[in-house]
PDB file of C-alpha atoms in Angstrom:
ATOM      1  CA  UNK A 216     -17.355  50.939  18.945  1.00 91.00           C
ATOM      2  CA  UNK A 217     -19.632  48.160  17.759  1.00 92.00           C
ATOM      3  CA  UNK A 218     -21.345  45.666  20.040  1.00 91.00           C
ATOM      4  CA  UNK A 219     -21.218  41.900  19.617  1.00 88.00           C
ATOM      5  CA  UNK A 220     -23.788  39.656  21.281  1.00 86.00           C
ATOM      6  CA  UNK A 221     -23.675  36.072  22.461  1.00 85.00           C
ATOM      7  CA  UNK A 222     -26.417  33.460  22.264  1.00 82.00           C
ATOM      8  CA  UNK A 223     -27.845  32.489  25.647  1.00 77.00           C
ATOM      9  CA  UNK A 224     -28.070  28.770  24.918  1.00 68.00           C
ATOM     10  CA  UNK A 225     -26.930  27.109  28.184  1.00 65.00           C
ATOM     11  CA  UNK A 226     -26.326  30.564  29.731  1.00 69.00           C
ATOM     12  CA  UNK A 227     -28.349  32.531  32.301  1.00 68.00           C
ATOM     13  CA  UNK A 228     -29.665  35.973  31.364  1.00 72.00           C
ATOM     14  CA  UNK A 229     -30.618  36.736  34.976  1.00 78.00           C
ATOM     15  CA  UNK A 230     -27.021  37.067  36.171  1.00 83.00           C
ATOM     16  CA  UNK A 231     -25.458  40.463  36.740  1.00 90.00           C
ATOM     17  CA  UNK A 232     -22.807  41.412  34.218  1.00 91.00           C
ATOM     18  CA  UNK A 233     -19.890  40.510  36.477  1.00 92.00           C
ATOM     19  CA  UNK A 234     -21.464  37.166  37.486  1.00 92.00           C
ATOM     20  CA  UNK A 235     -22.179  36.371  33.849  1.00 91.00           C
ATOM     21  CA  UNK A 236     -18.575  37.147  32.873  1.00 93.00           C
ATOM     22  CA  UNK A 237     -17.215  34.998  35.707  1.00 94.00           C
ATOM     23  CA  UNK A 238     -19.441  32.025  34.880  1.00 93.00           C
ATOM     24  CA  UNK A 239     -18.816  32.283  31.161  1.00 92.00           C
ATOM     25  CA  UNK A 240     -15.021  32.390  31.394  1.00 94.00           C
ATOM     26  CA  UNK A 241     -14.862  29.763  34.125  1.00 95.00           C
ATOM     27  CA  UNK A 242     -16.684  27.505  31.673  1.00 94.00           C
ATOM     28  CA  UNK A 243     -14.240  28.386  28.899  1.00 93.00           C
ATOM     29  CA  UNK A 244     -11.232  27.541  31.101  1.00 94.00           C
ATOM     30  CA  UNK A 245     -12.873  24.317  32.309  1.00 95.00           C
ATOM     31  CA  UNK A 246     -13.513  23.169  28.738  1.00 93.00           C
ATOM     32  CA  UNK A 247      -9.894  23.978  27.894  1.00 92.00           C
ATOM     33  CA  UNK A 248      -8.814  21.484  30.561  1.00 93.00           C
ATOM     34  CA  UNK A 249      -7.785  23.895  33.301  1.00 92.00           C
ATOM     35  CA  UNK A 250      -4.307  25.222  34.129  1.00 92.00           C
ATOM     36  CA  UNK A 251      -1.208  23.288  33.054  1.00 89.00           C
ATOM     37  CA  UNK A 252       2.543  23.793  33.214  1.00 86.00           C
ATOM     38  CA  UNK A 253       2.790  24.191  29.440  1.00 90.00           C
ATOM     39  CA  UNK A 254       3.605  27.752  28.441  1.00 94.00           C
ATOM     40  CA  UNK A 255       6.147  27.433  25.607  1.00 93.00           C
ATOM     41  CA  UNK A 256       3.622  28.561  22.998  1.00 94.00           C
ATOM     42  CA  UNK A 257       3.489  31.999  24.657  1.00 96.00           C
ATOM     43  CA  UNK A 258       6.922  32.783  23.206  1.00 96.00           C
ATOM     44  CA  UNK A 259       5.626  32.084  19.678  1.00 96.00           C
ATOM     45  CA  UNK A 260       2.612  34.352  19.902  1.00 97.00           C
ATOM     46  CA  UNK A 261       2.382  37.704  18.128  1.00 97.00           C
ATOM     47  CA  UNK A 262       1.735  39.507  21.397  1.00 97.00           C
ATOM     48  CA  UNK A 263       5.006  38.296  22.915  1.00 96.00           C
ATOM     49  CA  UNK A 264       7.013  39.223  19.828  1.00 95.00           C
ATOM     50  CA  UNK A 265       5.637  42.766  20.094  1.00 96.00           C
ATOM     51  CA  UNK A 266       5.953  42.974  23.883  1.00 93.00           C
ATOM     52  CA  UNK A 267       9.441  41.606  24.449  1.00 90.00           C
ATOM     53  CA  UNK A 268      11.322  44.671  23.189  1.00 89.00           C
ATOM     54  CA  UNK A 269       9.954  46.669  26.128  1.00 87.00           C
ATOM     55  CA  UNK A 270      11.624  44.375  28.672  1.00 80.00           C
ATOM     56  CA  UNK A 271      14.887  46.314  28.736  1.00 68.00           C
ATOM     57  CA  UNK A 272      16.140  46.414  32.326  1.00 63.00           C
ATOM     58  CA  UNK A 273      19.331  44.477  32.989  1.00 59.00           C
ATOM     59  CA  UNK A 274      17.624  42.804  35.934  1.00 62.00           C
ATOM     60  CA  UNK A 275      14.087  41.844  34.873  1.00 69.00           C
ATOM     61  CA  UNK A 276      13.098  41.075  38.473  1.00 73.00           C
ATOM     62  CA  UNK A 277      13.068  44.859  38.975  1.00 76.00           C
ATOM     63  CA  UNK A 278       9.900  44.949  36.895  1.00 85.00           C
ATOM     64  CA  UNK A 279       6.503  44.587  38.529  1.00 93.00           C
ATOM     65  CA  UNK A 280       4.225  43.154  35.864  1.00 95.00           C
ATOM     66  CA  UNK A 281       0.446  42.642  35.928  1.00 98.00           C
ATOM     67  CA  UNK A 282      -1.548  40.251  33.751  1.00 98.00           C
ATOM     68  CA  UNK A 283      -5.108  41.594  33.700  1.00 98.00           C
ATOM     69  CA  UNK A 284      -7.385  38.637  32.996  1.00 97.00           C
ATOM     70  CA  UNK A 285      -4.757  35.915  33.295  1.00 97.00           C
ATOM     71  CA  UNK A 286      -7.095  33.004  32.513  1.00 96.00           C
ATOM     72  CA  UNK A 287      -5.153  29.740  32.722  1.00 97.00           C
ATOM     73  CA  UNK A 288      -1.979  31.559  33.727  1.00 97.00           C
ATOM     74  CA  UNK A 289       0.335  30.620  30.851  1.00 97.00           C
ATOM     75  CA  UNK A 290       1.557  34.172  30.363  1.00 97.00           C
ATOM     76  CA  UNK A 291       2.326  34.664  34.051  1.00 97.00           C
ATOM     77  CA  UNK A 292       4.263  31.395  34.098  1.00 96.00           C
ATOM     78  CA  UNK A 293       6.114  32.263  30.884  1.00 95.00           C
ATOM     79  CA  UNK A 294       7.179  35.751  31.970  1.00 94.00           C
ATOM     80  CA  UNK A 295       8.027  34.535  35.466  1.00 93.00           C
ATOM     81  CA  UNK A 296      10.368  32.003  33.839  1.00 92.00           C
ATOM     82  CA  UNK A 297      12.277  34.999  32.431  1.00 90.00           C
ATOM     83  CA  UNK A 298      12.748  36.401  35.928  1.00 89.00           C
ATOM     84  CA  UNK A 299       9.940  38.962  35.844  1.00 92.00           C
ATOM     85  CA  UNK A 300       7.965  39.667  39.011  1.00 93.00           C
ATOM     86  CA  UNK A 301       4.569  38.872  37.522  1.00 95.00           C
ATOM     87  CA  UNK A 302       1.097  38.919  39.114  1.00 97.00           C
ATOM     88  CA  UNK A 303      -1.993  37.409  37.499  1.00 98.00           C
ATOM     89  CA  UNK A 304      -5.539  38.551  38.234  1.00 98.00           C
ATOM     90  CA  UNK A 305      -8.773  37.033  36.971  1.00 98.00           C
ATOM     91  CA  UNK A 306     -12.473  37.236  37.772  1.00 96.00           C
ATOM     92  CA  UNK A 307     -12.854  33.431  37.880  1.00 97.00           C
ATOM     93  CA  UNK A 308     -12.581  32.338  41.513  1.00 97.00           C
ATOM     94  CA  UNK A 309     -12.404  28.672  40.519  1.00 97.00           C
ATOM     95  CA  UNK A 310      -9.590  29.185  38.008  1.00 97.00           C
ATOM     96  CA  UNK A 311      -7.552  31.395  40.330  1.00 97.00           C
ATOM     97  CA  UNK A 312      -8.016  28.827  43.100  1.00 97.00           C
ATOM     98  CA  UNK A 313      -6.611  26.102  40.845  1.00 97.00           C
ATOM     99  CA  UNK A 314      -3.660  28.304  39.901  1.00 97.00           C
ATOM    100  CA  UNK A 315      -2.934  28.948  43.578  1.00 97.00           C
ATOM    101  CA  UNK A 316      -2.957  25.200  44.265  1.00 96.00           C
ATOM    102  CA  UNK A 317      -0.870  24.170  41.261  1.00 95.00           C
ATOM    103  CA  UNK A 318       1.602  27.066  41.288  1.00 95.00           C
ATOM    104  CA  UNK A 319       1.838  28.342  44.889  1.00 93.00           C
ATOM    105  CA  UNK A 320       5.047  30.214  44.052  1.00 90.00           C
ATOM    106  CA  UNK A 321       3.054  32.556  41.782  1.00 89.00           C
ATOM    107  CA  UNK A 322       1.063  35.673  42.584  1.00 94.00           C
ATOM    108  CA  UNK A 323      -2.566  34.895  41.773  1.00 98.00           C
ATOM    109  CA  UNK A 324      -5.400  37.232  42.772  1.00 97.00           C
ATOM    110  CA  UNK A 325      -9.175  37.187  42.228  1.00 97.00           C
ATOM    111  CA  UNK A 326     -10.080  40.667  41.008  1.00 97.00           C
ATOM    112  CA  UNK A 327     -12.315  42.776  38.798  1.00 97.00           C
ATOM    113  CA  UNK A 328      -9.890  44.690  36.577  1.00 97.00           C
ATOM    114  CA  UNK A 329     -12.032  47.825  36.939  1.00 97.00           C
ATOM    115  CA  UNK A 330     -11.307  48.009  40.674  1.00 96.00           C
ATOM    116  CA  UNK A 331      -8.267  46.188  42.054  1.00 97.00           C
ATOM    117  CA  UNK A 332      -6.672  46.064  45.500  1.00 94.00           C
ATOM    118  CA  UNK A 333      -3.244  47.261  44.371  1.00 97.00           C
ATOM    119  CA  UNK A 334      -1.761  50.571  45.556  1.00 97.00           C
ATOM    120  CA  UNK A 335      -1.235  53.565  43.305  1.00 97.00           C
ATOM    121  CA  UNK A 336       1.871  53.628  41.084  1.00 96.00           C
ATOM    122  CA  UNK A 337       2.670  49.976  41.756  1.00 96.00           C
ATOM    123  CA  UNK A 338       3.378  48.247  38.421  1.00 96.00           C
ATOM    124  CA  UNK A 339       5.946  48.944  35.705  1.00 94.00           C
ATOM    125  CA  UNK A 340       3.832  47.425  33.002  1.00 93.00           C
ATOM    126  CA  UNK A 341       0.443  45.880  32.600  1.00 98.00           C
ATOM    127  CA  UNK A 342      -0.765  43.656  29.777  1.00 98.00           C
ATOM    128  CA  UNK A 343      -4.273  42.398  29.121  1.00 98.00           C
ATOM    129  CA  UNK A 344      -5.180  40.280  26.125  1.00 98.00           C
ATOM    130  CA  UNK A 345      -8.813  40.431  25.029  1.00 97.00           C
ATOM    131  CA  UNK A 346     -10.385  41.599  28.299  1.00 97.00           C
ATOM    132  CA  UNK A 347     -11.160  45.339  28.329  1.00 98.00           C
ATOM    133  CA  UNK A 348     -13.857  44.921  25.656  1.00 97.00           C
ATOM    134  CA  UNK A 349     -16.188  42.756  27.756  1.00 95.00           C
ATOM    135  CA  UNK A 350     -17.915  45.455  29.858  1.00 96.00           C
ATOM    136  CA  UNK A 351     -21.004  47.046  28.348  1.00 94.00           C
ATOM    137  CA  UNK A 352     -20.266  50.421  29.955  1.00 95.00           C
ATOM    138  CA  UNK A 353     -17.108  50.483  27.842  1.00 96.00           C
ATOM    139  CA  UNK A 354     -13.378  50.181  28.592  1.00 97.00           C
ATOM    140  CA  UNK A 355     -12.947  53.522  30.369  1.00 97.00           C
ATOM    141  CA  UNK A 356     -13.030  52.168  33.940  1.00 97.00           C
ATOM    142  CA  UNK A 357     -10.537  49.439  33.011  1.00 98.00           C
ATOM    143  CA  UNK A 358      -8.144  51.980  31.506  1.00 98.00           C
ATOM    144  CA  UNK A 359      -8.455  54.436  34.396  1.00 97.00           C
ATOM    145  CA  UNK A 360      -7.710  51.679  36.904  1.00 98.00           C
ATOM    146  CA  UNK A 361      -4.706  50.646  34.823  1.00 98.00           C
ATOM    147  CA  UNK A 362      -3.491  54.240  34.929  1.00 98.00           C
ATOM    148  CA  UNK A 363      -3.912  54.395  38.709  1.00 98.00           C
ATOM    149  CA  UNK A 364      -1.835  51.304  39.441  1.00 98.00           C
ATOM    150  CA  UNK A 365       0.898  51.948  36.866  1.00 98.00           C
ATOM    151  CA  UNK A 366       4.018  53.874  37.821  1.00 95.00           C
ATOM    152  CA  UNK A 367       4.909  57.175  36.189  1.00 94.00           C
ATOM    153  CA  UNK A 368       5.704  56.395  32.532  1.00 89.00           C
ATOM    154  CA  UNK A 369       4.363  52.869  33.114  1.00 94.00           C
ATOM    155  CA  UNK A 370       3.381  50.885  30.039  1.00 96.00           C
ATOM    156  CA  UNK A 371       0.029  49.350  29.139  1.00 98.00           C
ATOM    157  CA  UNK A 372      -0.314  46.637  26.481  1.00 98.00           C
ATOM    158  CA  UNK A 373      -3.751  45.605  25.225  1.00 98.00           C
ATOM    159  CA  UNK A 374      -5.470  43.587  22.567  1.00 98.00           C
ATOM    160  CA  UNK A 375      -9.115  44.167  21.671  1.00 98.00           C
ATOM    161  CA  UNK A 376     -11.298  42.964  18.783  1.00 97.00           C
ATOM    162  CA  UNK A 377     -10.681  44.923  15.577  1.00 97.00           C
ATOM    163  CA  UNK A 378     -13.773  46.436  13.939  1.00 94.00           C
ATOM    164  CA  UNK A 379     -12.918  46.212  10.252  1.00 92.00           C
ATOM    165  CA  UNK A 380     -14.571  45.440   6.927  1.00 89.00           C
ATOM    166  CA  UNK A 381     -14.429  41.678   7.511  1.00 88.00           C
ATOM    167  CA  UNK A 382     -17.356  41.959   9.929  1.00 84.00           C
ATOM    168  CA  UNK A 383     -19.664  43.476   7.314  1.00 78.00           C
ATOM    169  CA  UNK A 384     -19.652  40.182   5.415  1.00 72.00           C
ATOM    170  CA  UNK A 385     -20.554  38.085   8.438  1.00 62.00           C
ATOM    171  CA  UNK A 386     -23.069  40.258  10.300  1.00 60.00           C
ATOM    172  CA  UNK A 387     -26.050  39.355   8.112  1.00 55.00           C
ATOM    173  CA  UNK A 388     -25.400  35.653   8.664  1.00 56.00           C
ATOM    174  CA  UNK A 389     -24.989  36.204  12.405  1.00 56.00           C
ATOM    175  CA  UNK A 390     -28.342  37.992  12.651  1.00 56.00           C
ATOM    176  CA  UNK A 391     -30.067  35.021  11.027  1.00 54.00           C
ATOM    177  CA  UNK A 392     -28.268  32.564  13.285  1.00 57.00           C
ATOM    178  CA  UNK A 393     -29.011  34.191  16.651  1.00 52.00           C
ATOM    179  CA  UNK A 394     -32.424  34.113  18.269  1.00 55.00           C
ATOM    180  CA  UNK A 395     -33.735  36.984  20.393  1.00 62.00           C
ATOM    181  CA  UNK A 396     -32.137  35.283  23.420  1.00 78.00           C
ATOM    182  CA  UNK A 397     -28.818  37.104  23.390  1.00 84.00           C
ATOM    183  CA  UNK A 398     -26.883  39.433  25.649  1.00 89.00           C
ATOM    184  CA  UNK A 399     -23.905  41.743  25.296  1.00 90.00           C
ATOM    185  CA  UNK A 400     -20.561  39.990  24.850  1.00 90.00           C
ATOM    186  CA  UNK A 401     -17.949  42.520  23.711  1.00 94.00           C
ATOM    187  CA  UNK A 402     -17.080  45.691  21.826  1.00 96.00           C
ATOM    188  CA  UNK A 403     -15.073  45.928  18.628  1.00 96.00           C
ATOM    189  CA  UNK A 404     -12.850  48.960  18.046  1.00 97.00           C
ATOM    190  CA  UNK A 405     -11.395  50.838  15.123  1.00 97.00           C
ATOM    191  CA  UNK A 406      -7.859  52.152  15.563  1.00 97.00           C
ATOM    192  CA  UNK A 407      -9.099  55.704  16.113  1.00 97.00           C
ATOM    193  CA  UNK A 408     -11.662  54.604  18.706  1.00 98.00           C
ATOM    194  CA  UNK A 409      -9.070  52.715  20.728  1.00 98.00           C
ATOM    195  CA  UNK A 410      -6.576  55.588  20.551  1.00 98.00           C
ATOM    196  CA  UNK A 411      -9.287  58.012  21.680  1.00 97.00           C
ATOM    197  CA  UNK A 412     -10.266  55.871  24.677  1.00 97.00           C
ATOM    198  CA  UNK A 413      -6.637  55.640  25.792  1.00 97.00           C
ATOM    199  CA  UNK A 414      -5.958  59.350  25.281  1.00 96.00           C
ATOM    200  CA  UNK A 415      -9.030  60.395  27.263  1.00 96.00           C
ATOM    201  CA  UNK A 416      -8.017  58.122  30.147  1.00 96.00           C
ATOM    202  CA  UNK A 417      -4.469  59.477  30.332  1.00 95.00           C
ATOM    203  CA  UNK A 418      -2.333  57.347  28.010  1.00 97.00           C
ATOM    204  CA  UNK A 419      -0.130  58.188  25.047  1.00 97.00           C
ATOM    205  CA  UNK A 420      -0.264  55.531  22.330  1.00 97.00           C
ATOM    206  CA  UNK A 421       3.215  54.558  21.148  1.00 97.00           C
ATOM    207  CA  UNK A 422       2.334  51.624  18.873  1.00 97.00           C
ATOM    208  CA  UNK A 423      -0.869  50.214  17.425  1.00 98.00           C
ATOM    209  CA  UNK A 424      -1.170  47.453  14.848  1.00 98.00           C
ATOM    210  CA  UNK A 425      -3.639  44.759  13.723  1.00 98.00           C
ATOM    211  CA  UNK A 426      -2.702  41.176  14.627  1.00 98.00           C
ATOM    212  CA  UNK A 427      -4.040  37.610  14.307  1.00 96.00           C
ATOM    213  CA  UNK A 428      -4.809  37.829  10.604  1.00 96.00           C
ATOM    214  CA  UNK A 429      -5.105  34.069  10.159  1.00 95.00           C
ATOM    215  CA  UNK A 430      -7.705  33.900  12.927  1.00 94.00           C
ATOM    216  CA  UNK A 431      -9.596  36.726  11.249  1.00 93.00           C
ATOM    217  CA  UNK A 432      -9.595  34.920   7.901  1.00 93.00           C
ATOM    218  CA  UNK A 433     -10.781  31.736   9.620  1.00 93.00           C
ATOM    219  CA  UNK A 434     -13.662  33.621  11.248  1.00 90.00           C
ATOM    220  CA  UNK A 435     -14.504  35.228   7.913  1.00 90.00           C
ATOM    221  CA  UNK A 436     -14.694  31.820   6.236  1.00 91.00           C
ATOM    222  CA  UNK A 437     -17.154  30.651   8.873  1.00 88.00           C
ATOM    223  CA  UNK A 438     -19.240  33.819   9.152  1.00 82.00           C
ATOM    224  CA  UNK A 439     -19.486  34.748   5.485  1.00 82.00           C
ATOM    225  CA  UNK A 440     -19.182  31.394   3.720  1.00 83.00           C
ATOM    226  CA  UNK A 441     -20.283  28.904   6.372  1.00 87.00           C
ATOM    227  CA  UNK A 442     -17.091  26.845   6.653  1.00 90.00           C
ATOM    228  CA  UNK A 443     -16.892  25.649  10.287  1.00 88.00           C
ATOM    229  CA  UNK A 444     -13.695  26.911  11.905  1.00 85.00           C
ATOM    230  CA  UNK A 445     -13.080  23.486  13.481  1.00 87.00           C
ATOM    231  CA  UNK A 446     -12.707  21.811  10.087  1.00 90.00           C
ATOM    232  CA  UNK A 447      -9.147  21.010   9.097  1.00 92.00           C
ATOM    233  CA  UNK A 448      -9.945  22.218   5.578  1.00 92.00           C
ATOM    234  CA  UNK A 449     -10.984  25.623   6.959  1.00 91.00           C
ATOM    235  CA  UNK A 450      -7.769  25.965   8.946  1.00 92.00           C
ATOM    236  CA  UNK A 451      -5.575  24.974   6.006  1.00 93.00           C
ATOM    237  CA  UNK A 452      -7.424  27.374   3.714  1.00 93.00           C
ATOM    238  CA  UNK A 453      -7.083  30.211   6.253  1.00 91.00           C
ATOM    239  CA  UNK A 454      -3.343  29.547   6.529  1.00 93.00           C
ATOM    240  CA  UNK A 455      -3.014  29.735   2.742  1.00 93.00           C
ATOM    241  CA  UNK A 456      -5.109  32.886   2.355  1.00 92.00           C
ATOM    242  CA  UNK A 457      -3.843  34.902   5.333  1.00 93.00           C
ATOM    243  CA  UNK A 458      -0.483  35.964   3.804  1.00 94.00           C
ATOM    244  CA  UNK A 459      -2.234  37.660   0.865  1.00 94.00           C
ATOM    245  CA  UNK A 460      -5.159  39.163   2.804  1.00 93.00           C
ATOM    246  CA  UNK A 461      -4.724  42.768   4.042  1.00 94.00           C
ATOM    247  CA  UNK A 462      -4.541  43.013   7.827  1.00 95.00           C
ATOM    248  CA  UNK A 463      -6.593  46.217   7.775  1.00 94.00           C
ATOM    249  CA  UNK A 464      -9.572  44.206   6.503  1.00 94.00           C
ATOM    250  CA  UNK A 465      -9.084  40.730   7.952  1.00 94.00           C
ATOM    251  CA  UNK A 466      -7.093  40.926  11.220  1.00 95.00           C
ATOM    252  CA  UNK A 467      -8.981  39.655  14.250  1.00 96.00           C
ATOM    253  CA  UNK A 468      -7.445  41.876  16.964  1.00 97.00           C
ATOM    254  CA  UNK A 469      -5.801  45.245  17.534  1.00 98.00           C
ATOM    255  CA  UNK A 470      -2.616  45.376  19.614  1.00 98.00           C
ATOM    256  CA  UNK A 471      -1.688  48.631  21.306  1.00 98.00           C
ATOM    257  CA  UNK A 472       1.203  49.773  23.484  1.00 98.00           C
ATOM    258  CA  UNK A 473       0.630  52.961  25.474  1.00 98.00           C
ATOM    259  CA  UNK A 474       2.516  54.999  28.060  1.00 97.00           C
ATOM    260  CA  UNK A 475       0.960  56.581  31.135  1.00 96.00           C
ATOM    261  CA  UNK A 476       0.765  60.342  30.656  1.00 90.00           C
ATOM    262  CA  UNK A 477       1.648  62.870  33.336  1.00 73.00           C
ATOM    263  CA  UNK A 478      -1.920  64.214  33.422  1.00 75.00           C
ATOM    264  CA  UNK A 479      -5.404  63.098  32.500  1.00 76.00           C
ATOM    265  CA  UNK A 480      -6.856  64.826  29.448  1.00 67.00           C
TER     266      UNK A 480
END
């Protein structure tokens, strides 16, 4: 696993890790405009296309589903619209409070995904997009808690940053850009590292694949060449290049589906 750091411009280095994470992501959700009723784009995302084949029961309301790190709640709203019994948890008290006000019919809970209030063997499946990587002690506590609250043969779906060759081109530029005022932000994982973490914590990996190649190419263009990702030119160029760029080198994230094992390793 490789560490990524974040510049502390406008951020407080005195906060504990959990307070820092809450403040940081509350700011992200605020800048995004807060929760809305729009969730149609969820059904076009790579994660949904990979996830949907596992929703196989004739009555989807029989499923108990957990969104670990639900953010603005679009995924909970989208899956609930399909009849799934979906709960969203997030560390941001402000964001969860807004979700509770705007969508009182939903199940919204403030929680640290490493230690939740749910009983053992409670959920049929649990998905978490880009969350488990943000704790400096590593993802183990997140995965063990997921195992505890999943039913026997329950399914866990994750995305984490992919540590691939693309990063080698941008790391030198990043070191020049950042001052000494940084703190830990996230881990990146190779396929083998992610599989190992899941196996150790009692999961059998059933599918793992790199995703978000266009986003990876866009980040490469900014990190290695200096093209700002917000430029329209950068986005058009990334869209043109992504189909011919190998996912093993350029993909931004790793997606994994894993099944709860009978015993811990």
